[in-house]
Short mmCIF file of C-alpha atoms in Angstrom, two decimals:
data_model
loop_
_atom_site.label_atom_id
_atom_site.label_comp_id
_atom_site.label_asym_id
_atom_site.label_seq_id
_atom_site.Cartn_x
_atom_site.Cartn_y
_atom_site.Cartn_z
CA MET A 1 64.09 -27.47 39.96
CA THR A 2 61.38 -26.28 41.46
CA TRP A 3 59.94 -22.62 43.60
CA ALA A 4 58.21 -25.12 46.62
CA SER A 5 60.53 -24.37 49.33
CA GLU A 6 59.52 -20.30 48.88
CA ILE A 7 56.46 -21.61 48.39
CA GLU A 8 56.95 -23.17 52.15
CA GLU A 9 57.95 -20.11 52.82
CA LEU A 10 55.86 -17.66 51.47
CA ARG A 11 52.76 -20.59 54.00
CA ARG A 12 54.98 -19.66 56.80
CA ARG A 13 54.86 -16.30 56.45
CA GLU A 14 50.70 -16.72 55.62
CA THR A 15 50.58 -18.53 58.66
CA LEU A 16 52.95 -16.05 60.94
CA ALA A 17 50.23 -13.29 59.91
CA GLU A 18 47.50 -14.88 60.54
CA GLN A 19 48.16 -15.17 64.27
CA MET A 20 47.85 -11.08 64.51
CA GLY A 21 49.37 -10.09 67.68
CA GLY A 22 49.65 -13.28 68.87
CA ALA A 23 48.08 -15.44 70.80
CA GLU A 24 48.16 -13.84 74.61
CA LYS A 25 46.90 -10.33 72.72
CA VAL A 26 44.42 -12.30 70.56
CA ALA A 27 42.72 -13.71 73.91
CA ARG A 28 43.38 -10.41 75.78
CA GLN A 29 40.72 -8.90 72.83
CA HIS A 30 38.65 -11.63 73.00
CA ALA A 31 38.68 -10.96 76.52
CA ARG A 32 37.10 -7.65 76.36
CA GLY A 33 34.15 -9.39 74.72
CA LYS A 34 35.35 -8.20 71.31
CA LEU A 35 36.43 -10.23 67.84
CA ASP A 36 39.45 -10.21 66.13
CA ALA A 37 40.16 -8.37 62.90
CA ARG A 38 40.41 -11.13 60.90
CA ALA A 39 36.85 -12.92 62.93
CA ARG A 40 35.06 -9.92 61.88
CA ILE A 41 36.01 -9.68 57.95
CA ALA A 42 34.49 -13.41 58.12
CA GLY A 43 31.87 -11.78 60.06
CA LEU A 44 30.66 -8.96 57.23
CA VAL A 45 31.32 -10.42 54.06
CA ASP A 46 29.50 -13.26 51.98
CA ALA A 47 31.67 -17.01 53.42
CA GLY A 48 34.46 -17.63 51.48
CA SER A 49 34.96 -14.31 49.21
CA PHE A 50 37.68 -12.18 50.45
CA ARG A 51 40.75 -11.76 48.63
CA GLU A 52 43.30 -10.67 51.33
CA ILE A 53 45.80 -8.21 49.68
CA GLY A 54 49.00 -7.65 51.13
CA LYS A 55 48.91 -10.70 54.18
CA ILE A 56 52.20 -11.07 54.42
CA ALA A 57 53.25 -7.08 54.65
CA GLY A 58 54.65 -6.45 58.25
CA LYS A 59 57.67 -6.61 59.99
CA GLY A 60 59.70 -9.56 59.85
CA HIS A 61 62.57 -10.68 62.92
CA TYR A 62 65.46 -11.92 61.41
CA GLY A 63 68.10 -14.02 62.78
CA PRO A 64 72.00 -13.59 62.81
CA ASP A 65 72.20 -15.78 59.17
CA GLY A 66 69.53 -14.02 58.20
CA GLU A 67 66.84 -16.60 58.13
CA LEU A 68 63.28 -15.38 59.07
CA LEU A 69 62.28 -15.74 63.38
CA ASP A 70 58.99 -14.24 63.53
CA LEU A 71 56.93 -11.75 61.74
CA SER A 72 54.74 -8.72 62.68
CA PRO A 73 52.06 -7.80 60.31
CA SER A 74 50.59 -4.85 59.45
CA ASN A 75 46.66 -3.81 61.49
CA VAL A 76 45.17 -2.84 58.54
CA ILE A 77 43.88 -6.43 57.20
CA PHE A 78 41.81 -5.45 53.35
CA GLY A 79 41.01 -6.97 50.35
CA ARG A 80 38.52 -7.54 48.27
CA ALA A 81 34.97 -9.66 49.28
CA ASN A 82 31.01 -9.61 48.30
CA ILE A 83 28.48 -8.33 50.15
CA ALA A 84 25.34 -10.50 48.83
CA GLY A 85 27.30 -11.16 45.62
CA ARG A 86 28.92 -7.48 45.14
CA ALA A 87 32.13 -6.86 44.92
CA VAL A 88 33.24 -4.79 48.03
CA VAL A 89 36.76 -3.86 49.90
CA ALA A 90 36.75 -4.64 53.30
CA SER A 91 39.21 -3.72 56.17
CA ALA A 92 39.69 -3.79 59.37
CA ASP A 93 41.88 -2.65 62.26
CA ASP A 94 43.80 -4.81 64.18
CA PHE A 95 43.67 -4.14 67.40
CA THR A 96 45.84 -6.84 68.55
CA VAL A 97 49.33 -5.47 66.87
CA ARG A 98 50.35 -1.84 68.14
CA GLY A 99 46.41 -0.66 69.13
CA GLY A 100 45.77 -0.52 65.76
CA ALA A 101 48.11 2.95 65.34
CA ALA A 102 49.09 4.17 62.25
CA ASP A 103 53.08 3.52 62.68
CA ALA A 104 52.08 0.01 62.34
CA ALA A 105 50.01 -0.29 59.83
CA ILE A 106 52.62 0.32 56.41
CA HIS A 107 51.51 3.74 55.25
CA ARG A 108 51.26 2.11 51.77
CA LYS A 109 49.07 -0.55 52.65
CA PHE A 110 46.14 2.19 54.23
CA VAL A 111 46.59 4.23 51.17
CA GLN A 112 46.11 1.52 48.46
CA CYS A 113 42.59 0.03 50.71
CA GLU A 114 41.24 3.54 50.08
CA GLN A 115 42.39 3.89 46.71
CA MET A 116 40.83 0.35 45.36
CA ALA A 117 37.68 1.70 46.56
CA HIS A 118 37.49 4.46 43.87
CA THR A 119 39.64 2.86 41.69
CA LEU A 120 37.69 -0.22 40.65
CA LYS A 121 34.11 1.95 41.71
CA ILE A 122 33.17 -0.62 44.52
CA PRO A 123 31.93 0.34 48.78
CA LEU A 124 33.98 0.90 51.16
CA ILE A 125 33.73 -0.87 54.39
CA ARG A 126 36.19 0.60 56.83
CA MET A 127 35.95 -1.35 60.56
CA ILE A 128 37.89 0.74 63.22
CA ASP A 129 39.51 -0.17 65.91
CA GLY A 130 42.39 1.84 68.06
CA THR A 131 44.05 5.31 68.06
CA GLY A 132 44.97 4.81 64.08
CA GLY A 133 47.10 7.86 65.13
CA GLY A 134 50.93 8.67 64.12
CA GLY A 135 51.73 6.76 67.64
CA SER A 136 52.76 8.18 71.29
CA VAL A 137 55.01 10.60 71.67
CA LYS A 138 57.59 8.47 72.27
CA THR A 139 58.62 8.55 69.00
CA LEU A 140 59.57 11.79 68.98
CA GLU A 141 62.39 10.69 70.69
CA GLU A 142 63.21 7.78 67.59
CA ILE A 143 63.04 10.23 64.82
CA GLY A 144 65.02 13.50 66.77
CA ALA A 145 62.26 16.10 66.14
CA THR A 146 58.59 16.71 66.08
CA TYR A 147 56.84 17.59 62.75
CA VAL A 148 54.57 19.69 61.17
CA PRO A 149 51.22 17.42 61.17
CA ALA A 150 49.85 16.77 57.56
CA THR A 151 47.69 13.33 56.84
CA PRO A 152 49.06 11.46 54.08
CA GLY A 153 46.31 9.39 52.48
CA TRP A 154 43.33 12.24 53.30
CA GLY A 155 42.70 12.49 49.56
CA GLU A 156 41.76 9.26 48.98
CA ILE A 157 39.34 9.60 51.68
CA VAL A 158 37.86 12.40 50.08
CA LYS A 159 37.65 10.55 46.61
CA ASN A 160 35.88 7.78 47.90
CA LEU A 161 33.49 10.22 50.00
CA GLU A 162 32.37 11.03 46.18
CA THR A 163 32.71 8.36 44.14
CA VAL A 164 31.66 5.07 46.10
CA PRO A 165 29.43 4.28 49.35
CA VAL A 166 31.66 4.06 52.86
CA VAL A 167 30.57 2.33 55.65
CA ALA A 168 32.46 3.10 59.12
CA LEU A 169 31.94 1.09 61.84
CA ALA A 170 33.97 1.95 64.98
CA LEU A 171 34.24 -1.54 67.14
CA GLY A 172 36.17 -0.54 70.06
CA PRO A 173 38.01 3.20 71.19
CA THR A 174 38.75 5.44 68.15
CA ALA A 175 40.78 8.67 68.34
CA GLY A 176 42.39 11.32 66.45
CA LEU A 177 43.22 10.01 63.25
CA GLY A 178 40.56 6.53 63.90
CA ALA A 179 37.80 8.78 64.76
CA ALA A 180 38.08 10.71 61.83
CA ARG A 181 38.02 7.95 59.70
CA VAL A 182 34.98 7.15 61.41
CA VAL A 183 33.28 10.02 60.35
CA ALA A 184 34.49 10.90 56.84
CA SER A 185 31.48 7.82 56.03
CA HIS A 186 28.08 8.21 54.13
CA TYR A 187 27.13 5.54 57.25
CA SER A 188 28.66 4.67 60.30
CA ILE A 189 28.38 2.74 63.56
CA MET A 190 28.57 2.32 66.84
CA VAL A 191 28.15 -0.60 69.61
CA LYS A 192 27.15 0.01 72.71
CA GLY A 193 29.59 -0.68 75.17
CA LEU A 194 32.37 -1.26 73.09
CA SER A 195 32.89 1.58 71.13
CA GLN A 196 34.12 5.17 71.66
CA LEU A 197 35.57 8.08 69.67
CA PHE A 198 36.78 11.18 70.57
CA ALA A 199 39.47 12.86 69.15
CA ALA A 200 41.70 12.73 72.21
CA GLY A 201 41.59 9.97 75.09
CA PRO A 202 41.23 10.74 78.81
CA ALA A 203 44.59 10.50 79.73
CA VAL A 204 45.17 13.48 77.12
CA VAL A 205 41.89 15.41 78.40
CA GLU A 206 43.25 15.32 81.62
CA ALA A 207 45.86 17.48 80.76
CA ILE A 208 43.08 20.25 80.37
CA GLY A 209 41.46 19.59 83.91
CA GLU A 210 38.28 17.30 82.46
CA ALA A 211 38.82 13.75 84.58
CA SER A 212 36.54 11.20 82.17
CA SER A 213 36.16 7.92 81.56
CA LYS A 214 36.45 6.32 77.48
CA GLU A 215 32.51 6.24 78.18
CA SER A 216 31.50 9.21 79.48
CA LEU A 217 33.94 11.00 77.31
CA GLY A 218 32.97 9.17 73.83
CA GLY A 219 30.49 6.99 74.40
CA SER A 220 27.53 5.98 72.14
CA ALA A 221 25.07 7.81 73.85
CA ILE A 222 26.58 11.03 73.44
CA HIS A 223 27.53 10.40 69.39
CA THR A 224 24.74 8.47 67.97
CA ARG A 225 22.49 11.58 70.08
CA ASN A 226 24.60 14.27 68.26
CA GLY A 227 25.26 13.70 64.73
CA VAL A 228 28.71 12.42 64.41
CA VAL A 229 27.63 8.81 64.40
CA ASP A 230 25.14 7.43 62.48
CA GLU A 231 23.66 4.14 64.44
CA GLU A 232 23.98 2.28 67.98
CA VAL A 233 23.92 -1.41 67.96
CA ALA A 234 23.69 -4.15 70.22
CA ASP A 235 26.68 -5.97 69.32
CA GLU A 236 29.42 -6.53 66.89
CA TYR A 237 26.99 -9.04 64.46
CA GLU A 238 24.32 -6.44 64.36
CA ALA A 239 26.86 -3.74 63.09
CA PHE A 240 27.56 -6.28 60.32
CA ALA A 241 23.99 -6.80 59.22
CA ARG A 242 23.03 -3.02 59.90
CA ALA A 243 26.25 -2.85 57.03
CA ARG A 244 25.04 -4.77 55.00
CA GLN A 245 21.67 -3.71 54.66
CA PHE A 246 22.54 -0.31 54.49
CA LEU A 247 25.14 -0.67 51.35
CA SER A 248 21.92 -2.99 49.81
CA TYR A 249 19.61 0.02 48.94
CA LEU A 250 22.62 1.71 47.15
CA PRO A 251 24.93 1.41 44.07
CA SER A 252 29.10 0.72 43.58
CA HIS A 253 29.33 4.01 42.78
CA VAL A 254 28.11 7.21 41.45
CA GLY A 255 26.59 6.76 37.75
CA GLN A 256 25.31 3.67 38.55
CA LEU A 257 21.73 3.42 39.24
CA ALA A 258 21.06 1.01 42.52
CA ALA A 259 19.35 -1.85 41.56
CA ARG A 260 15.36 -3.16 42.32
CA THR A 261 14.33 -6.10 43.99
CA ALA A 262 11.50 -8.39 43.86
CA SER A 263 8.71 -7.57 46.04
CA ALA A 264 5.62 -10.09 47.14
CA ASP A 265 3.75 -6.62 48.51
CA PRO A 266 1.12 -5.71 46.22
CA VAL A 267 0.99 -2.18 44.94
CA ASP A 268 -2.88 -1.37 44.95
CA ARG A 269 -2.07 -2.60 49.20
CA ARG A 270 -4.56 -0.55 50.91
CA ASP A 271 -4.25 0.01 54.20
CA GLU A 272 -7.36 0.60 56.33
CA SER A 273 -5.56 2.44 59.24
CA LEU A 274 -4.46 5.20 57.75
CA LEU A 275 -7.67 6.49 56.96
CA GLY A 276 -8.11 7.24 60.62
CA ILE A 277 -4.59 7.50 61.64
CA VAL A 278 -4.39 11.24 62.20
CA PRO A 279 -6.16 12.94 64.94
CA ARG A 280 -8.79 15.65 64.35
CA GLU A 281 -7.63 17.40 67.55
CA ALA A 282 -4.48 19.38 65.76
CA LYS A 283 -2.37 18.90 69.68
CA GLN A 284 -2.48 15.20 68.97
CA VAL A 285 0.57 13.37 67.62
CA TYR A 286 0.26 10.19 65.52
CA SER A 287 2.86 7.33 64.45
CA MET A 288 4.63 8.80 61.55
CA ARG A 289 6.55 5.62 61.34
CA ARG A 290 3.57 3.82 61.61
CA VAL A 291 2.54 6.26 58.18
CA LEU A 292 6.17 4.92 56.53
CA GLU A 293 5.53 0.95 57.30
CA ALA A 294 2.01 1.12 56.02
CA VAL A 295 2.85 2.59 52.73
CA CYS A 296 5.83 1.33 51.82
CA ASP A 297 6.97 -2.72 50.46
CA THR A 298 6.38 -4.80 54.02
CA GLY A 299 9.73 -4.77 55.88
CA SER A 300 11.71 -2.74 53.95
CA VAL A 301 12.40 0.44 56.10
CA PHE A 302 15.72 0.84 57.21
CA GLU A 303 16.16 4.20 59.05
CA MET A 304 19.27 6.14 59.80
CA GLY A 305 20.28 8.52 62.18
CA ARG A 306 17.50 7.72 64.56
CA MET A 307 18.57 9.08 67.67
CA TRP A 308 19.22 12.52 66.50
CA GLY A 309 17.69 15.44 64.52
CA ARG A 310 14.67 13.41 65.64
CA ALA A 311 12.12 15.90 64.61
CA ALA A 312 12.47 14.45 61.36
CA ILE A 313 12.80 10.49 60.08
CA THR A 314 15.22 9.35 58.05
CA ALA A 315 15.34 6.26 55.76
CA PHE A 316 15.20 4.23 52.87
CA ALA A 317 12.55 1.83 51.92
CA ARG A 318 11.35 0.29 48.79
CA LEU A 319 8.33 1.13 46.69
CA ASP A 320 7.36 -1.63 44.50
CA GLY A 321 11.12 -3.34 44.70
CA TRP A 322 11.69 0.23 43.54
CA PRO A 323 14.87 2.41 46.40
CA VAL A 324 14.34 5.31 47.49
CA ALA A 325 14.71 8.06 50.59
CA VAL A 326 11.97 9.24 52.38
CA VAL A 327 11.84 12.17 55.02
CA ALA A 328 8.95 12.24 57.00
CA SER A 329 8.46 14.45 59.58
CA ASP A 330 8.32 12.68 63.61
CA PRO A 331 4.92 15.01 65.41
CA SER A 332 6.37 13.30 68.32
CA TYR A 333 9.21 15.35 68.58
CA LEU A 334 9.39 18.46 69.07
CA GLY A 335 5.34 18.88 67.43
CA GLY A 336 7.52 17.83 63.99
CA SER A 337 9.04 21.23 63.91
CA TRP A 338 12.96 21.66 62.19
CA ASP A 339 15.55 22.43 64.75
CA ALA A 340 19.34 22.48 64.00
CA ARG A 341 20.25 19.06 64.64
CA THR A 342 17.04 18.09 62.08
CA SER A 343 17.48 20.57 59.47
CA GLU A 344 21.19 19.21 59.32
CA LYS A 345 20.48 16.04 59.33
CA VAL A 346 17.96 16.65 56.62
CA GLU A 347 20.10 18.50 54.83
CA ARG A 348 22.84 15.26 54.76
CA PHE A 349 20.70 12.72 54.00
CA ILE A 350 18.56 14.49 50.93
CA LYS A 351 22.43 15.38 49.44
CA LEU A 352 23.43 11.55 50.15
CA ALA A 353 19.90 10.34 47.88
CA ASP A 354 20.69 12.66 45.55
CA GLN A 355 24.71 11.47 44.96
CA PHE A 356 23.36 8.01 44.63
CA ARG A 357 20.66 9.12 42.58
CA LEU A 358 17.64 7.92 44.79
CA PRO A 359 13.83 9.03 44.37
CA VAL A 360 12.97 10.67 47.30
CA VAL A 361 9.63 11.14 48.51
CA HIS A 362 8.84 13.38 51.58
CA LEU A 363 5.80 12.47 53.61
CA VAL A 364 5.11 15.89 56.06
CA ASP A 365 3.67 17.25 58.46
CA ASN A 366 5.94 20.42 59.70
CA PRO A 367 5.04 23.01 61.76
CA GLY A 368 7.61 25.27 60.73
CA PHE A 369 11.56 26.15 62.36
CA MET A 370 11.58 25.73 65.75
CA ILE A 371 11.09 29.21 67.68
CA GLY A 372 12.15 30.82 71.09
CA PHE A 373 15.82 31.94 72.85
CA THR A 374 17.14 27.78 72.17
CA ALA A 375 16.23 27.59 68.46
CA GLU A 376 17.95 31.23 68.00
CA ASN A 377 20.67 30.29 70.37
CA ALA A 378 21.61 27.51 68.03
CA GLY A 379 21.43 29.03 64.38
CA THR A 380 18.34 27.36 64.14
CA ILE A 381 17.56 29.53 60.62
CA ARG A 382 20.97 28.86 59.18
CA TYR A 383 20.96 25.17 59.58
CA GLY A 384 17.37 25.40 57.83
CA VAL A 385 18.16 27.58 55.09
CA ASN A 386 20.87 24.77 54.04
CA ALA A 387 18.03 22.07 54.46
CA MET A 388 15.90 24.09 51.87
CA ASN A 389 19.18 24.51 49.32
CA ALA A 390 19.54 20.71 49.36
CA ILE A 391 15.99 20.35 48.51
CA TYR A 392 16.35 22.74 46.24
CA LYS A 393 19.50 21.65 44.63
CA ALA A 394 18.80 17.76 43.79
CA THR A 395 18.32 16.49 40.63
CA VAL A 396 16.75 13.70 41.39
CA PRO A 397 12.66 13.12 41.43
CA LEU A 398 10.72 13.84 44.42
CA ALA A 399 7.16 13.13 46.12
CA CYS A 400 5.87 15.05 48.80
CA VAL A 401 2.69 13.77 50.87
CA VAL A 402 1.11 16.24 52.94
CA VAL A 403 -0.22 14.61 55.73
CA ARG A 404 -0.93 17.08 57.99
CA ARG A 405 0.77 20.44 58.53
CA ALA A 406 2.90 22.63 56.11
CA TYR A 407 3.89 25.59 57.68
CA GLY A 408 5.91 28.75 56.59
CA ILE A 409 9.91 28.33 55.78
CA ALA A 410 10.03 25.15 57.07
CA GLY A 411 6.87 23.82 55.21
CA SER A 412 8.00 25.27 52.16
CA ALA A 413 11.24 23.43 52.18
CA MET A 414 8.39 20.04 51.30
CA SER A 415 10.00 20.13 47.98
CA ASN A 416 11.53 22.99 45.25
CA ALA A 417 8.32 25.05 44.31
CA GLU A 418 9.57 25.99 41.28
CA ALA A 419 9.79 22.32 39.57
CA PHE A 420 7.68 20.35 38.83
CA GLN A 421 5.29 19.43 42.14
CA TYR A 422 4.72 15.52 41.75
CA ARG A 423 2.57 16.48 45.07
CA PHE A 424 -0.39 14.79 47.27
CA ALA A 425 -2.16 16.21 50.32
CA TRP A 426 -4.28 14.06 52.76
CA PRO A 427 -7.98 15.41 53.99
CA SER A 428 -5.77 16.29 56.74
CA GLY A 429 -4.19 18.73 56.08
CA ASP A 430 -3.76 22.33 57.07
CA TRP A 431 -0.98 25.26 55.72
CA GLY A 432 -0.45 28.98 55.55
CA SER A 433 2.54 30.85 56.41
CA LEU A 434 1.99 30.89 60.15
CA PRO A 435 -0.27 28.62 62.01
CA ILE A 436 -4.25 29.94 62.41
CA GLU A 437 -4.23 29.51 66.28
CA GLY A 438 -0.59 31.47 67.17
CA GLY A 439 -1.08 34.38 64.36
CA ILE A 440 -4.99 35.22 65.23
CA GLU A 441 -3.83 37.38 68.33
CA VAL A 442 -1.29 38.96 66.52
CA ALA A 443 -3.39 39.91 63.44
CA TYR A 444 -6.20 41.02 64.80
CA LYS A 445 -4.77 42.54 67.92
CA SER A 446 -6.83 46.33 67.68
CA GLU A 447 -10.06 44.44 66.82
CA ILE A 448 -10.42 41.91 69.69
CA GLU A 449 -8.96 44.82 72.48
CA ALA A 450 -11.80 47.15 71.11
CA ALA A 451 -14.27 44.70 71.38
CA ASP A 452 -16.94 44.34 73.96
CA ASP A 453 -16.35 40.59 74.96
CA PRO A 454 -12.97 40.06 73.13
CA ALA A 455 -12.97 36.24 73.86
CA ALA A 456 -15.79 36.34 72.28
CA HIS A 457 -15.21 38.40 68.87
CA LEU A 458 -11.74 36.01 69.46
CA GLU A 459 -13.86 32.70 68.91
CA ALA A 460 -16.24 34.54 66.49
CA ILE A 461 -12.76 35.33 64.47
CA ARG A 462 -11.70 31.45 64.96
CA GLY A 463 -14.74 29.78 63.06
CA ARG A 464 -14.81 32.52 60.35
CA LEU A 465 -10.91 31.58 59.43
CA ASN A 466 -11.74 27.61 60.38
CA LEU A 467 -14.37 27.81 56.83
CA VAL A 468 -11.13 28.99 54.86
CA ARG A 469 -8.84 26.49 55.95
CA SER A 470 -10.08 23.57 54.49
CA PRO A 471 -7.44 21.88 51.98
CA PHE A 472 -10.33 21.70 49.87
CA ARG A 473 -10.63 25.42 49.30
CA THR A 474 -7.11 25.47 48.62
CA ALA A 475 -7.37 22.27 45.78
CA GLU A 476 -10.20 25.22 44.22
CA LYS A 477 -7.14 27.20 43.56
CA PHE A 478 -5.04 24.49 42.31
CA GLY A 479 -2.75 25.42 45.28
CA ILE A 480 -2.49 21.54 46.09
CA GLU A 481 -2.33 19.57 43.31
CA ASP A 482 -4.50 17.03 44.25
CA ILE A 483 -6.35 15.55 48.21
CA ILE A 484 -5.93 12.25 48.70
CA ASP A 485 -7.50 9.25 50.22
CA PRO A 486 -4.87 7.85 52.54
CA ARG A 487 -5.50 4.83 51.78
CA ASP A 488 -4.63 5.16 48.05
CA THR A 489 -1.07 6.66 49.20
CA ARG A 490 0.79 3.15 48.41
CA PRO A 491 -0.99 2.63 45.26
CA LEU A 492 0.23 6.15 44.01
CA LEU A 493 3.78 6.44 46.00
CA CYS A 494 4.43 2.87 43.89
CA GLU A 495 3.17 4.60 40.88
CA PHE A 496 5.89 7.81 41.19
CA ALA A 497 8.73 5.31 42.05
CA GLY A 498 8.14 3.49 38.86
CA LEU A 499 8.16 6.86 36.51
CA ALA A 500 11.29 8.55 39.03
CA TRP A 501 13.15 5.19 37.99
CA ALA A 502 12.23 5.22 34.22
CA ALA A 503 13.19 9.12 34.07
CA LEU A 504 17.00 7.74 35.90
CA GLY A 505 17.41 5.53 33.43
CA ALA A 506 16.38 2.05 34.78
#
């Protein structure tokens, strides 16, 4: 006697589970231009590495004699896999089974997926496609009562945010709980034209008198520009590639250090273009992204959240193979002034870097917080202070390069001024409590008005002040630690990275 018949039944159940919602619904999924859940997992993880957990969980359909006729599988597929040889929890909602709704997921399976990540301390990737809620209002008749809303298992999601890197890919319409699961991540992605995200879909929103389509209500053009989602990509395969790349900069869990990679880029490389990249005319802009590419390891810059909070660039990069988190001003947007969204973005990124113990490099060209009615109405100063607080509270090593401007409270948020300042300035450095150009008329108002030739007197004052605004005057007083040749930025930052990682225990 053997158990061969039971193994035969197991294989049959596995085959039924692999059919997902059935050939017709899978074909409908493909016709929408979407991969099915199993193809998504195959496209994300290392080939042959996925070991599924709970594959045959679902709802069996039986004949009069108890024989299995069919199986409706759970619409949550998850298991252990590898990405670049490193263990992860990979999960995907199956839209072909009840549109990805939670009432077809089997709650314990959903919870076990989340628990696996923080228990084993391995990154979690959620591929979300569907409502993810508790079903339609029709279920109330089946239950026979309404219920006070709760989200069982949300505590596991919170634990993951505190413990391991969490990546969420919105790969279709995601509403309610599905939308919340996208946002409850460290890095999130939407596919242009394919993904939508909303608290409630168009049909529900129409009940409050607002007509809309899925795309106009919650498309990627909205949520990658308001900060709800980090990234917009062209297709699902690009989403998989971005998720893999994001994880490459982070450790598997809090308490572990991220990995250094081999770099063929010489530490002592000096980019000649840096000598003239900052214009002498203060109002002219330049490409800070070009600066990043010039000083970081070639091809290592991975920007996060490019389309929102645009006055600051937040990116991961490598210096001599060491991973670092980079915050850099972008003078091409609002002149680099921090508005509310930019401040929120910087705060979130600094907290992420500190949580996963990545040293921070800050490239500064900040003329201050955004001013004016719109900025005040948006509560800019509150968000700005929160960003400054995050920088002051961060415990990882931080290095600053003052590329050009650093004015006011926002300029002072470049680093914790009460700690050791690992800082350099370029000769283009220009700083103060407020820009001279905007402050002369206020500070010297009565003197200028009393002059026989106010315009000429204003120019004379400006000339005197320009003599003392030289960064070398500040360096004389040790108000700035070092002024450097911009071409030496890479060698000096690589040195910082080595020292920072030694301090972190690498």
